[in-house]
Amino acid sequence: MSSDWDNWVSASKIRNWFRDDPLLDWLDLYGEAKGYVPDHKRQGYDPTTDFGRFIIEKGRQFEAKVIEHLESKMQIRRLGTPWSGRAQEAWEAWATETDALLKGGVQAIYQGAVIDPTSRMYGRPDLTVRNDALRSICDEAPEVCGDDHHYSVIDIKYAGVEVLKKGCISATSNRLSQLLVYNRGLAAVQGTFSPLGYLLGRTYERDKVRHGSCFAMLAPARMDDAKLAASVDLAADWMRRVRSEGADWQVEPEPTLDELRPNMGNTEDSPWHQAKVEINESLKDLTSLWHVSTEKRPLGITRGISRWDDGKCDASVFELSDDRARVLDCILASQRPEAPLVSPERISADRNLWHQSKPVQFYVDFETVSNLDDDFSTFPEAGGRPLIFMIGCGHEEAGEWRFERFIADRLDEASEASIIDAWIAHMADLSARFGEASPLVFHWSPAETSSLSNAFNSARERHPGATWPEPNWFDFLGRVMRKAPITIKGALAFGLKAVAKAMHSNGLIRERWEDGPGDGMAAMVGAWRCQAEAVAKDCRLIDLDLMKAIGDYNEVDCKVMWEIIAYLRAKH
């Protein structure tokens, strides 16, 4: 390695480039000095609901289980050279030790160090495995390139991996950038570049078939893709430029470079999510707009349009489909100074179904957990338990809001069944009392297909003996908000939070979210933390303050939906 250490780039430092959010690199180096506050240093930050922290820790646990299992099948060496206190010296020592192990013919190395002098990049691959041993790792022997005495690189990911029909991972996957850096460094040692690297995922999907064991296969990735190589080099050059020039750059009031514009579609932005939100309040970035991605943003910038509040900004700039262009133009029109607070004046979308208030109708939101909180008791099969752990159900009675929440005692299937039983019975009792045979159950789905209906149907599959009737679901987002479309001044999309916050800001509804879990992901992590605490204390989930806060968050989700629909009925 040369003495010019600052021009060397670690494989772990290029991920933000591949997320199309290089602003995060500048914030990492200069953010606090420039007055921006990272999420974990903000008032109200709660590490117990931080999904990023949670998933990093789960990834470490998964990696440890993988290595423990493989050590029973092959010789895996770990580097013994301690940290020297100086980065360059440490990396040179680790690389020297790795080189010696490879030349000695060891079967595998865990977190060896590889250095590529050509690209001036370096990294520590999770596993470097001799090709003859590579074939024995998984149930399905992988395609192997090179001689048996050559080595290949494996990156371990606590995530599902999709394998294309042709048998490889898509070259556009941002998971491959680090793998290529490792592969280049390995080539510098063994004198030959392998065209394949591998991902060992938690699960796999190929040809629409899911494989639930992490050892079902190794997912091969082409390392000889020219576009991937060029993108990795650009990412490294970007990091060098940020280090050498970034101290003199600014983000506000106008970014020094287009790379400093926030990608508001990227949510993997810890610890700078809130800083990005604040920056975007000033910049009004085009990626704030519905269906405008970082791929579409340059279409505006090349036309001299970098802000969505530019009078010249309209959907024709972004080359959208006719349907999406129509909706986006409605959103943009509603943000003009002369526009009404809510459009259209009269809403026709499914009006005969929802616009008239009935004696009883329900406003429902589920809080769920996925299977990510795996205790690895079924390893190598993916474990964890997807569940509904909370159901919020509100209705209007004599003009007043009434609300019931149903919270599982524990995160288990028996508790899930109990709260669904109680919720169904609650709605049946009210329906009978008000003489409504099949009242509407309003929800606000965040996806094209109803996540709420899917969660309920998944629960029914987990409880085949249950006789729960199908609620009369009404997805207000899909059937009214987007279909009309209904646009609100201050809302650039149709999500419940965007719409409710804009309507509250405009004085149209009263309810809003206070401090507490910021979204469904935070509520999910909070539920997992509560489960661990409830087991330790031998108590119910609802006995814990964090679960009560999640319950308050859940009620606001339901109540703002009620207030929004009530306003639209009265005024539109």
Coordinates of C-alpha atoms in Angstrom, one line a residue:
M1 CA 0.0 0.0 0.0
S2 CA 1.2 3.5 -0.8
S3 CA 1.7 6.2 1.8
D4 CA -1.3 8.1 0.4
W5 CA -3.7 6.3 2.7
D6 CA -6.5 8.9 2.4
N7 CA -6.9 7.8 -1.2
W8 CA -7.6 4.2 -0.3
V9 CA -11.3 3.3 0.1
S10 CA -12.9 0.5 2.1
A11 CA -15.5 -1.7 0.6
S12 CA -17.9 -0.7 3.3
K13 CA -17.7 3.0 2.3
I14 CA -19.3 2.7 -1.1
R15 CA -22.8 1.5 0.0
N16 CA -24.4 4.9 -0.1
W17 CA -23.4 5.4 -3.7
F18 CA -25.2 2.3 -4.6
R19 CA -28.3 3.5 -2.7
D20 CA -28.2 6.6 -4.8
D21 CA -27.8 8.7 -1.6
P22 CA -24.1 9.9 -1.6
L23 CA -25.2 12.9 0.5
L24 CA -24.9 10.5 3.4
D25 CA -21.2 10.2 2.9
W26 CA -20.7 13.9 3.1
L27 CA -22.9 14.0 6.3
D28 CA -20.8 11.2 7.8
L29 CA -17.6 13.3 7.4
Y30 CA -18.8 16.8 7.8
G31 CA -22.5 16.8 9.0
E32 CA -22.0 17.6 12.6
A33 CA -19.4 20.2 11.9
K34 CA -21.9 21.9 9.5
G35 CA -24.6 21.9 12.1
Y36 CA -26.6 18.8 11.3
V37 CA -27.6 16.5 14.1
P38 CA -27.5 12.7 13.7
D39 CA -30.6 10.8 14.7
H40 CA -29.1 9.1 17.8
K41 CA -28.2 12.5 19.2
R42 CA -31.6 14.0 18.9
Q43 CA -34.0 14.6 21.8
G44 CA -36.5 11.7 22.0
Y45 CA -34.3 9.2 20.3
D46 CA -35.1 5.7 21.6
P47 CA -32.6 2.9 20.8
T48 CA -35.1 0.3 21.7
T49 CA -37.1 1.1 18.5
D50 CA -34.2 1.7 16.2
F51 CA -34.6 -0.8 13.3
G52 CA -31.1 -0.1 11.9
R53 CA -29.5 -1.1 15.2
F54 CA -31.7 -4.1 15.6
I55 CA -30.9 -5.5 12.1
I56 CA -27.2 -5.0 12.5
E57 CA -27.2 -7.0 15.7
K58 CA -29.3 -9.7 14.1
G59 CA -26.9 -9.8 11.2
R60 CA -24.0 -10.4 13.6
Q61 CA -25.8 -13.2 15.3
F62 CA -26.7 -14.8 12.0
E63 CA -23.1 -14.6 10.8
A64 CA -21.9 -16.2 14.0
K65 CA -24.3 -19.1 13.6
V66 CA -23.1 -19.6 10.0
I67 CA -19.5 -19.7 11.0
E68 CA -20.1 -21.9 14.0
H69 CA -21.9 -24.4 11.7
L70 CA -19.2 -24.3 9.0
E71 CA -16.4 -24.8 11.5
S72 CA -17.9 -28.3 12.1
K73 CA -17.4 -29.1 8.4
M74 CA -14.1 -27.4 7.5
Q75 CA -11.0 -25.7 8.9
I76 CA -11.7 -22.0 9.2
R77 CA -8.9 -19.7 10.3
R78 CA -9.4 -16.3 11.9
L79 CA -6.8 -13.6 11.8
G80 CA -4.7 -13.3 14.9
T81 CA -3.0 -10.0 14.2
P82 CA -4.3 -7.3 16.7
W83 CA -5.3 -3.8 15.8
S84 CA -2.2 -1.7 15.7
G85 CA -3.8 1.7 16.5
R86 CA -3.0 3.0 13.0
A87 CA -5.4 2.0 10.1
Q88 CA -2.8 1.6 7.4
E89 CA -0.4 -0.5 9.6
A90 CA -3.2 -2.7 10.7
W91 CA -4.5 -3.4 7.2
E92 CA -1.0 -4.1 5.9
A93 CA -0.5 -6.6 8.7
W94 CA -3.9 -8.3 8.2
A95 CA -3.3 -8.5 4.5
T96 CA 0.1 -10.1 5.0
E97 CA -1.4 -12.7 7.4
T98 CA -4.2 -13.4 5.0
D99 CA -1.7 -13.8 2.1
A100 CA 0.3 -16.4 4.2
L101 CA -2.8 -18.4 5.0
L102 CA -3.9 -18.5 1.4
K103 CA -0.5 -19.6 0.2
G104 CA -0.5 -22.2 3.0
G105 CA -3.6 -23.8 1.5
V106 CA -6.0 -23.3 4.4
Q107 CA -9.6 -24.3 3.6
A108 CA -11.2 -21.1 4.6
I109 CA -10.6 -17.7 6.3
Y110 CA -13.1 -15.8 8.3
Q111 CA -12.8 -12.0 7.8
G112 CA -9.4 -12.1 6.1
A113 CA -8.1 -8.9 4.6
V114 CA -7.7 -8.2 0.9
I115 CA -6.1 -5.2 -0.8
D116 CA -6.3 -4.2 -4.5
P117 CA -3.5 -1.9 -5.4
T118 CA -5.0 -1.2 -8.8
S119 CA -8.3 0.3 -7.6
R120 CA -6.7 1.4 -4.2
M121 CA -9.5 -0.4 -2.4
Y122 CA -9.6 -2.9 0.5
G123 CA -12.0 -4.9 2.6
R124 CA -12.6 -7.9 4.8
P125 CA -14.7 -10.6 3.1
D126 CA -16.8 -12.7 5.5
L127 CA -15.4 -15.9 4.1
T128 CA -12.6 -16.7 1.7
V129 CA -13.0 -20.4 0.8
R130 CA -10.9 -22.8 -1.2
N131 CA -12.9 -24.0 -4.3
D132 CA -12.8 -27.7 -3.4
A133 CA -14.3 -26.9 0.0
L134 CA -16.8 -24.4 -1.5
R135 CA -18.7 -27.3 -3.0
S136 CA -19.5 -28.8 0.4
I137 CA -21.0 -25.8 2.0
C138 CA -24.5 -26.0 0.7
D139 CA -27.1 -28.7 -0.2
E140 CA -26.8 -27.6 -3.9
A141 CA -23.2 -27.5 -5.1
P142 CA -22.5 -24.1 -6.6
E143 CA -21.0 -23.4 -10.0
V144 CA -17.3 -22.9 -9.4
C145 CA -14.8 -21.1 -11.6
G146 CA -11.1 -21.8 -11.4
D147 CA -9.0 -24.7 -10.0
D148 CA -9.7 -26.4 -6.8
H149 CA -6.7 -24.8 -5.1
H150 CA -8.0 -21.3 -6.0
Y151 CA -10.2 -19.4 -3.6
S152 CA -13.6 -17.7 -3.9
V153 CA -15.3 -15.0 -1.7
I154 CA -18.6 -15.3 0.1
D155 CA -20.5 -12.4 1.7
I156 CA -23.0 -13.4 4.4
K157 CA -26.3 -11.5 4.4
Y158 CA -29.1 -11.7 6.9
A159 CA -31.6 -11.2 4.2
G160 CA -33.5 -13.1 1.5
V161 CA -31.6 -13.4 -1.8
E162 CA -33.4 -13.5 -5.1
V163 CA -31.7 -15.6 -7.8
L164 CA -32.6 -14.9 -11.4
K165 CA -33.7 -17.6 -13.8
K166 CA -30.3 -17.6 -15.4
G167 CA -28.9 -18.7 -12.0
C168 CA -27.2 -15.5 -10.8
I169 CA -28.0 -12.5 -8.7
S170 CA -29.0 -9.4 -10.7
A171 CA -26.0 -7.3 -11.5
T172 CA -28.0 -4.2 -10.5
S173 CA -28.2 -5.4 -6.9
N174 CA -26.4 -3.0 -4.5
R175 CA -25.3 -6.1 -2.5
L176 CA -22.7 -6.9 -5.1
S177 CA -20.5 -3.8 -4.8
Q178 CA -18.6 -5.0 -1.8
L179 CA -18.3 -8.5 -3.2
L180 CA -16.5 -7.1 -6.3
V181 CA -14.1 -5.2 -4.1
Y182 CA -13.3 -8.4 -2.2
N183 CA -12.9 -10.3 -5.4
R184 CA -10.5 -7.8 -6.9
G185 CA -8.4 -7.9 -3.7
L186 CA -8.3 -11.7 -3.8
A187 CA -7.2 -11.6 -7.4
A188 CA -4.3 -9.5 -6.5
V189 CA -3.1 -12.3 -4.1
Q190 CA -3.8 -15.4 -6.1
G191 CA -3.0 -13.9 -9.5
T192 CA -6.4 -14.8 -11.2
F193 CA -9.7 -13.0 -11.2
S194 CA -12.7 -15.2 -10.5
P195 CA -15.8 -14.2 -12.5
L196 CA -18.0 -15.4 -9.7
G197 CA -18.5 -14.4 -6.1
Y198 CA -21.3 -15.7 -3.8
L199 CA -23.9 -14.5 -1.3
L200 CA -24.9 -16.7 1.5
G201 CA -28.4 -15.4 2.5
R202 CA -30.9 -16.2 5.1
T203 CA -33.4 -17.6 2.5
Y204 CA -33.5 -17.8 -1.3
E205 CA -36.0 -17.4 -4.0
R206 CA -35.5 -18.9 -7.5
D207 CA -38.2 -19.4 -10.1
K208 CA -40.8 -18.3 -7.6
V209 CA -39.8 -21.2 -5.2
R210 CA -38.7 -20.2 -1.7
H211 CA -35.8 -22.0 0.0
G212 CA -35.9 -21.5 3.7
S213 CA -32.4 -22.8 4.7
C214 CA -29.4 -20.6 4.5
F215 CA -27.4 -23.6 3.2
A216 CA -29.9 -24.5 0.5
M217 CA -27.5 -22.9 -2.0
L218 CA -24.9 -20.3 -2.6
A219 CA -26.2 -17.5 -4.7
P220 CA -23.7 -16.8 -7.5
A221 CA -23.0 -13.3 -8.7
R222 CA -21.1 -12.3 -11.9
M223 CA -18.1 -10.3 -11.0
D224 CA -17.1 -9.6 -14.6
D225 CA -20.0 -7.2 -15.2
A226 CA -18.6 -4.0 -16.8
K227 CA -21.3 -1.7 -15.5
L228 CA -20.8 -3.0 -11.9
A229 CA -17.1 -2.5 -12.1
A230 CA -17.5 1.1 -13.5
S231 CA -20.0 1.9 -10.7
V232 CA -17.6 0.6 -8.0
D233 CA -14.8 2.8 -9.4
L234 CA -17.1 5.8 -9.5
A235 CA -18.2 5.2 -5.9
A236 CA -14.5 5.0 -4.8
D237 CA -13.7 8.2 -6.7
W238 CA -16.6 9.9 -5.0
M239 CA -15.3 9.0 -1.5
R240 CA -11.9 10.3 -2.4
R241 CA -13.4 13.6 -3.6
V242 CA -15.6 13.9 -0.5
R243 CA -12.5 13.6 1.7
S244 CA -10.3 16.0 -0.3
E245 CA -12.9 18.7 -1.2
G246 CA -16.0 18.1 0.9
A247 CA -15.0 20.4 3.7
D248 CA -15.6 23.4 1.4
W249 CA -19.0 22.2 0.1
Q250 CA -22.5 23.2 1.2
V251 CA -25.9 21.6 1.0
E252 CA -28.0 24.6 1.7
P253 CA -29.4 26.9 0.3
E254 CA -28.2 25.2 -2.9
P255 CA -26.0 22.1 -3.1
T256 CA -22.4 22.6 -4.4
L257 CA -22.9 19.4 -6.4
D258 CA -25.9 17.4 -7.5
E259 CA -24.6 14.4 -5.6
L260 CA -25.4 16.4 -2.4
R261 CA -29.1 16.3 -3.2
P262 CA -31.0 14.0 -0.8
N263 CA -32.6 10.8 -2.1
M264 CA -35.9 11.0 -0.3
G265 CA -36.8 7.5 -1.6
N266 CA -34.0 5.9 0.4
T267 CA -35.0 4.9 3.9
E268 CA -31.7 3.1 4.7
D269 CA -30.2 6.5 5.8
S270 CA -29.4 6.1 9.5
P271 CA -28.2 8.1 11.3
W272 CA -29.1 11.0 9.0
H273 CA -32.8 10.4 8.3
Q274 CA -34.1 13.5 10.2
A275 CA -31.3 15.6 8.9
K276 CA -32.3 14.7 5.3
V277 CA -35.9 15.6 6.1
E278 CA -34.7 19.0 7.3
I279 CA -32.5 19.5 4.3
N280 CA -35.3 18.6 2.0
E281 CA -37.6 21.2 3.6
S282 CA -35.1 23.7 2.2
L283 CA -34.3 22.1 -1.1
K284 CA -37.7 20.8 -2.1
D285 CA -35.9 17.9 -3.9
L286 CA -37.6 16.3 -6.9
T287 CA -37.4 12.8 -5.2
S288 CA -40.0 14.0 -2.7
L289 CA -42.5 13.7 -5.5
W290 CA -44.7 10.6 -6.0
H291 CA -43.0 8.2 -8.4
V292 CA -40.0 10.4 -9.0
S293 CA -36.8 8.4 -8.3
T294 CA -33.2 9.3 -8.5
E295 CA -33.3 7.9 -12.0
K296 CA -35.9 10.4 -13.0
R297 CA -34.4 13.4 -11.1
P298 CA -31.7 14.2 -13.8
L299 CA -34.5 14.6 -16.3
G300 CA -35.5 17.7 -14.4
I301 CA -32.1 19.0 -13.6
T302 CA -31.0 18.9 -17.2
R303 CA -34.0 21.1 -17.9
G304 CA -33.0 23.5 -15.2
I305 CA -35.6 22.2 -12.8
S306 CA -34.1 21.0 -9.4
R307 CA -37.1 21.8 -7.1
W308 CA -40.6 20.5 -7.1
D309 CA -41.9 24.0 -6.3
D310 CA -40.5 25.4 -9.6
G311 CA -43.4 26.7 -11.7
K312 CA -41.9 24.8 -14.7
C313 CA -42.1 21.4 -12.9
D314 CA -44.8 19.1 -14.2
A315 CA -45.1 15.4 -14.9
S316 CA -44.1 15.7 -18.5
V317 CA -40.5 16.3 -17.3
F318 CA -40.2 12.8 -15.8
E319 CA -41.4 10.6 -18.7
L320 CA -44.1 8.8 -16.6
S321 CA -46.9 6.7 -17.8
D322 CA -50.1 8.5 -18.7
D323 CA -51.9 7.4 -15.5
R324 CA -49.0 8.4 -13.2
A325 CA -48.5 11.6 -15.0
R326 CA -52.1 12.6 -14.5
V327 CA -51.9 11.9 -10.8
L328 CA -48.5 13.7 -10.3
D329 CA -49.8 16.8 -12.2
C330 CA -52.8 16.9 -9.8
I331 CA -50.4 16.7 -6.8
L332 CA -48.2 19.5 -8.2
A333 CA -51.2 21.7 -9.0
S334 CA -52.4 21.4 -5.5
Q335 CA -49.1 22.8 -4.2
R336 CA -49.5 26.1 -6.1
P337 CA -50.2 29.2 -4.0
E338 CA -53.6 29.7 -5.6
A339 CA -54.8 26.1 -5.2
P340 CA -57.4 25.1 -2.7
L341 CA -56.4 23.1 0.4
V342 CA -58.1 20.0 -0.9
S343 CA -58.9 18.9 -4.4
P344 CA -61.2 18.0 -6.2
E345 CA -64.2 20.0 -5.0
R346 CA -66.4 16.9 -5.4
I347 CA -65.0 13.4 -4.9
S348 CA -66.6 10.8 -7.2
A349 CA -64.4 7.7 -6.6
D350 CA -66.6 5.0 -5.1
R351 CA -68.7 7.8 -3.6
N352 CA -71.8 5.6 -3.2
L353 CA -69.8 3.2 -1.0
W354 CA -68.1 5.4 1.5
H355 CA -69.3 9.0 1.4
Q356 CA -72.5 8.5 3.5
S357 CA -71.9 7.9 7.1
K358 CA -73.7 4.8 8.4
P359 CA -74.8 3.9 12.0
V360 CA -71.5 2.1 12.5
Q361 CA -68.3 1.8 10.5
F362 CA -64.9 0.8 11.7
Y363 CA -61.4 2.4 11.3
V364 CA -58.8 -0.3 11.8
D365 CA -55.0 -0.6 11.9
F366 CA -52.9 -3.7 12.7
E367 CA -49.4 -3.7 14.2
T368 CA -47.4 -6.7 13.1
V369 CA -44.0 -8.3 13.5
S370 CA -42.1 -10.1 10.7
N371 CA -39.9 -13.2 11.2
L372 CA -36.7 -11.1 11.5
D373 CA -36.5 -11.6 15.3
D374 CA -35.1 -15.1 14.8
D375 CA -33.8 -16.9 17.9
F376 CA -32.0 -19.3 15.5
S377 CA -33.5 -22.3 17.3
T378 CA -34.4 -23.8 13.9
F379 CA -31.1 -22.8 12.2
P380 CA -30.2 -23.3 9.4
E381 CA -33.9 -23.0 8.6
A382 CA -35.1 -19.4 8.9
G383 CA -37.1 -19.0 12.1
G384 CA -38.9 -16.1 13.6
R385 CA -42.7 -15.7 13.7
P386 CA -44.7 -13.2 11.7
L387 CA -47.7 -12.2 13.8
I388 CA -50.4 -9.6 14.4
F389 CA -49.7 -8.3 17.9
M390 CA -52.0 -5.3 18.1
I391 CA -55.3 -4.4 16.5
G392 CA -56.7 -0.9 16.9
C393 CA -60.4 -0.5 16.1
G394 CA -62.3 2.8 16.3
H395 CA -65.8 3.9 15.4
E396 CA -68.0 6.9 15.8
E397 CA -70.8 6.9 18.3
A398 CA -73.1 9.9 18.8
G399 CA -70.6 12.0 17.0
E400 CA -67.7 11.0 19.3
W401 CA -64.7 8.9 18.8
R402 CA -64.7 5.4 20.4
F403 CA -61.7 3.2 20.4
E404 CA -60.7 -0.3 21.5
R405 CA -57.2 -1.8 21.2
F406 CA -56.5 -5.5 21.4
I407 CA -53.0 -6.4 22.4
A408 CA -51.5 -9.8 22.5
D409 CA -50.2 -11.0 25.9
R410 CA -47.1 -12.4 24.2
L411 CA -45.7 -12.7 20.7
D412 CA -47.1 -16.2 20.1
E413 CA -49.8 -17.7 17.9
A414 CA -52.2 -18.4 20.8
S415 CA -52.2 -14.7 21.8
E416 CA -52.6 -13.6 18.2
A417 CA -55.7 -15.8 17.9
S418 CA -57.1 -14.4 21.1
I419 CA -56.9 -10.8 20.0
I420 CA -58.4 -11.6 16.6
D421 CA -61.3 -13.4 18.3
A422 CA -61.9 -10.5 20.6
W423 CA -61.7 -7.9 17.8
I424 CA -64.1 -9.9 15.6
A425 CA -66.5 -10.3 18.5
H426 CA -66.3 -6.6 19.3
M427 CA -67.2 -5.6 15.8
A428 CA -70.0 -8.2 15.7
D429 CA -71.5 -6.8 18.9
L430 CA -71.5 -3.3 17.7
S431 CA -72.8 -4.3 14.3
A432 CA -75.7 -6.1 15.9
R433 CA -76.4 -3.2 18.3
F434 CA -76.6 -0.7 15.4
G435 CA -78.4 -3.0 13.0
E436 CA -75.6 -3.1 10.4
A437 CA -75.1 -6.5 8.8
S438 CA -71.8 -5.8 7.0
P439 CA -70.3 -2.4 8.0
L440 CA -67.3 -1.0 6.2
V441 CA -63.9 -1.6 7.8
F442 CA -61.8 1.3 6.7
H443 CA -58.0 0.9 6.4
W444 CA -55.2 2.8 4.7
S445 CA -53.0 0.3 2.9
P446 CA -49.4 1.5 2.2
A447 CA -49.0 -0.8 -0.8
E448 CA -50.8 -1.7 -4.0
T449 CA -52.1 -4.9 -2.4
S450 CA -53.7 -4.5 1.0
S451 CA -51.2 -5.1 3.7
L452 CA -53.9 -5.2 6.2
S453 CA -55.9 -7.8 4.3
N454 CA -52.8 -9.8 3.7
A455 CA -51.9 -9.7 7.4
F456 CA -55.4 -11.0 8.3
N457 CA -55.3 -13.7 5.6
S458 CA -51.9 -14.8 6.8
A459 CA -53.2 -15.1 10.3
R460 CA -56.1 -17.2 9.1
E461 CA -53.5 -19.6 7.5
R462 CA -51.7 -19.8 10.8
H463 CA -55.0 -20.7 12.5
P464 CA -56.8 -23.1 10.1
G465 CA -59.3 -24.1 12.7
A466 CA -60.5 -20.5 13.2
T467 CA -63.9 -19.5 11.7
W468 CA -63.3 -15.7 11.5
P469 CA -65.5 -14.0 9.0
E470 CA -63.9 -11.8 6.3
P471 CA -64.3 -8.2 7.3
N472 CA -65.9 -5.8 4.8
W473 CA -62.5 -4.2 4.0
F474 CA -62.4 -0.8 2.4
D475 CA -59.0 0.4 1.3
F476 CA -59.4 4.2 1.4
L477 CA -56.0 4.8 0.0
G478 CA -56.3 2.6 -3.1
R479 CA -60.0 3.1 -3.8
V480 CA -60.4 6.8 -3.1
M481 CA -57.2 8.8 -2.4
R482 CA -55.2 7.6 -5.4
K483 CA -58.1 6.8 -7.6
A484 CA -59.7 10.2 -7.5
P485 CA -56.9 11.5 -6.9
I486 CA -57.5 13.5 -3.7
T487 CA -54.6 16.0 -3.3
I488 CA -53.8 18.0 -0.2
K489 CA -51.7 21.2 -0.1
G490 CA -48.5 20.2 1.7
A491 CA -48.8 16.5 0.9
L492 CA -46.6 15.2 -2.0
A493 CA -47.8 11.6 -1.7
F494 CA -50.8 9.6 -0.4
G495 CA -49.4 7.8 2.7
L496 CA -51.5 8.3 5.8
K497 CA -48.8 10.3 7.6
A498 CA -48.2 12.6 4.7
V499 CA -51.9 13.3 4.2
A500 CA -52.7 13.6 7.9
K501 CA -49.8 15.9 8.7
A502 CA -50.7 18.2 5.8
M503 CA -54.4 18.3 6.8
H504 CA -53.4 19.1 10.4
S505 CA -51.1 21.8 9.3
N506 CA -53.9 23.3 7.2
G507 CA -56.2 23.2 10.2
L508 CA -58.5 20.6 8.7
I509 CA -58.1 17.9 11.3
R510 CA -57.2 18.0 15.0
E511 CA -55.4 14.8 15.7
R512 CA -51.6 14.3 15.2
W513 CA -48.8 12.1 16.3
E514 CA -46.8 13.1 19.4
D515 CA -43.6 11.6 20.6
G516 CA -43.3 7.8 20.4
P517 CA -42.6 5.2 17.8
G518 CA -42.2 7.0 14.5
D519 CA -43.6 4.3 12.2
G520 CA -44.6 0.7 11.8
M521 CA -40.9 -0.4 11.7
A522 CA -40.2 1.2 15.0
A523 CA -43.4 -0.3 16.5
M524 CA -42.2 -3.7 15.3
V525 CA -38.8 -3.4 16.9
G526 CA -40.4 -2.1 20.0
A527 CA -42.7 -5.2 20.2
W528 CA -39.7 -7.5 20.0
R529 CA -38.0 -5.6 22.8
C530 CA -41.2 -5.8 24.8
Q531 CA -41.4 -9.5 24.3
A532 CA -37.9 -10.0 25.7
E533 CA -38.7 -7.8 28.7
A534 CA -42.1 -9.5 29.3
V535 CA -40.5 -12.9 29.3
A536 CA -37.8 -11.7 31.7
K537 CA -40.4 -10.1 34.1
D538 CA -43.1 -12.7 33.6
C539 CA -45.7 -10.1 32.6
R540 CA -47.9 -9.2 29.7
L541 CA -46.9 -7.0 26.8
I542 CA -49.4 -4.3 27.8
D543 CA -47.9 -4.0 31.3
L544 CA -44.8 -2.4 29.7
D545 CA -44.6 1.4 29.0
L546 CA -43.2 0.9 25.6
M547 CA -46.1 -1.2 24.5
K548 CA -48.5 1.4 25.8
A549 CA -46.7 4.0 23.7
I550 CA -47.1 1.7 20.7
G551 CA -50.8 1.5 21.5
D552 CA -51.1 5.3 21.6
Y553 CA -49.3 5.5 18.2
N554 CA -51.8 2.9 16.8
E555 CA -54.8 4.8 18.0
V556 CA -53.6 8.0 16.2
D557 CA -53.3 6.0 13.0
C558 CA -57.0 5.0 13.3
K559 CA -58.2 8.3 14.5
V560 CA -56.6 10.5 11.8
M561 CA -58.2 8.1 9.3
W562 CA -61.6 8.8 10.9
E563 CA -61.0 12.6 10.9
I564 CA -59.8 12.6 7.3
I565 CA -62.8 10.7 6.0
A566 CA -65.2 12.8 8.2
Y567 CA -63.8 16.0 6.7
L568 CA -64.0 14.7 3.1
R569 CA -67.6 13.6 3.7
A570 CA -68.6 17.0 5.0
K571 CA -66.7 19.2 2.5
H572 CA -66.2 17.2 -0.7

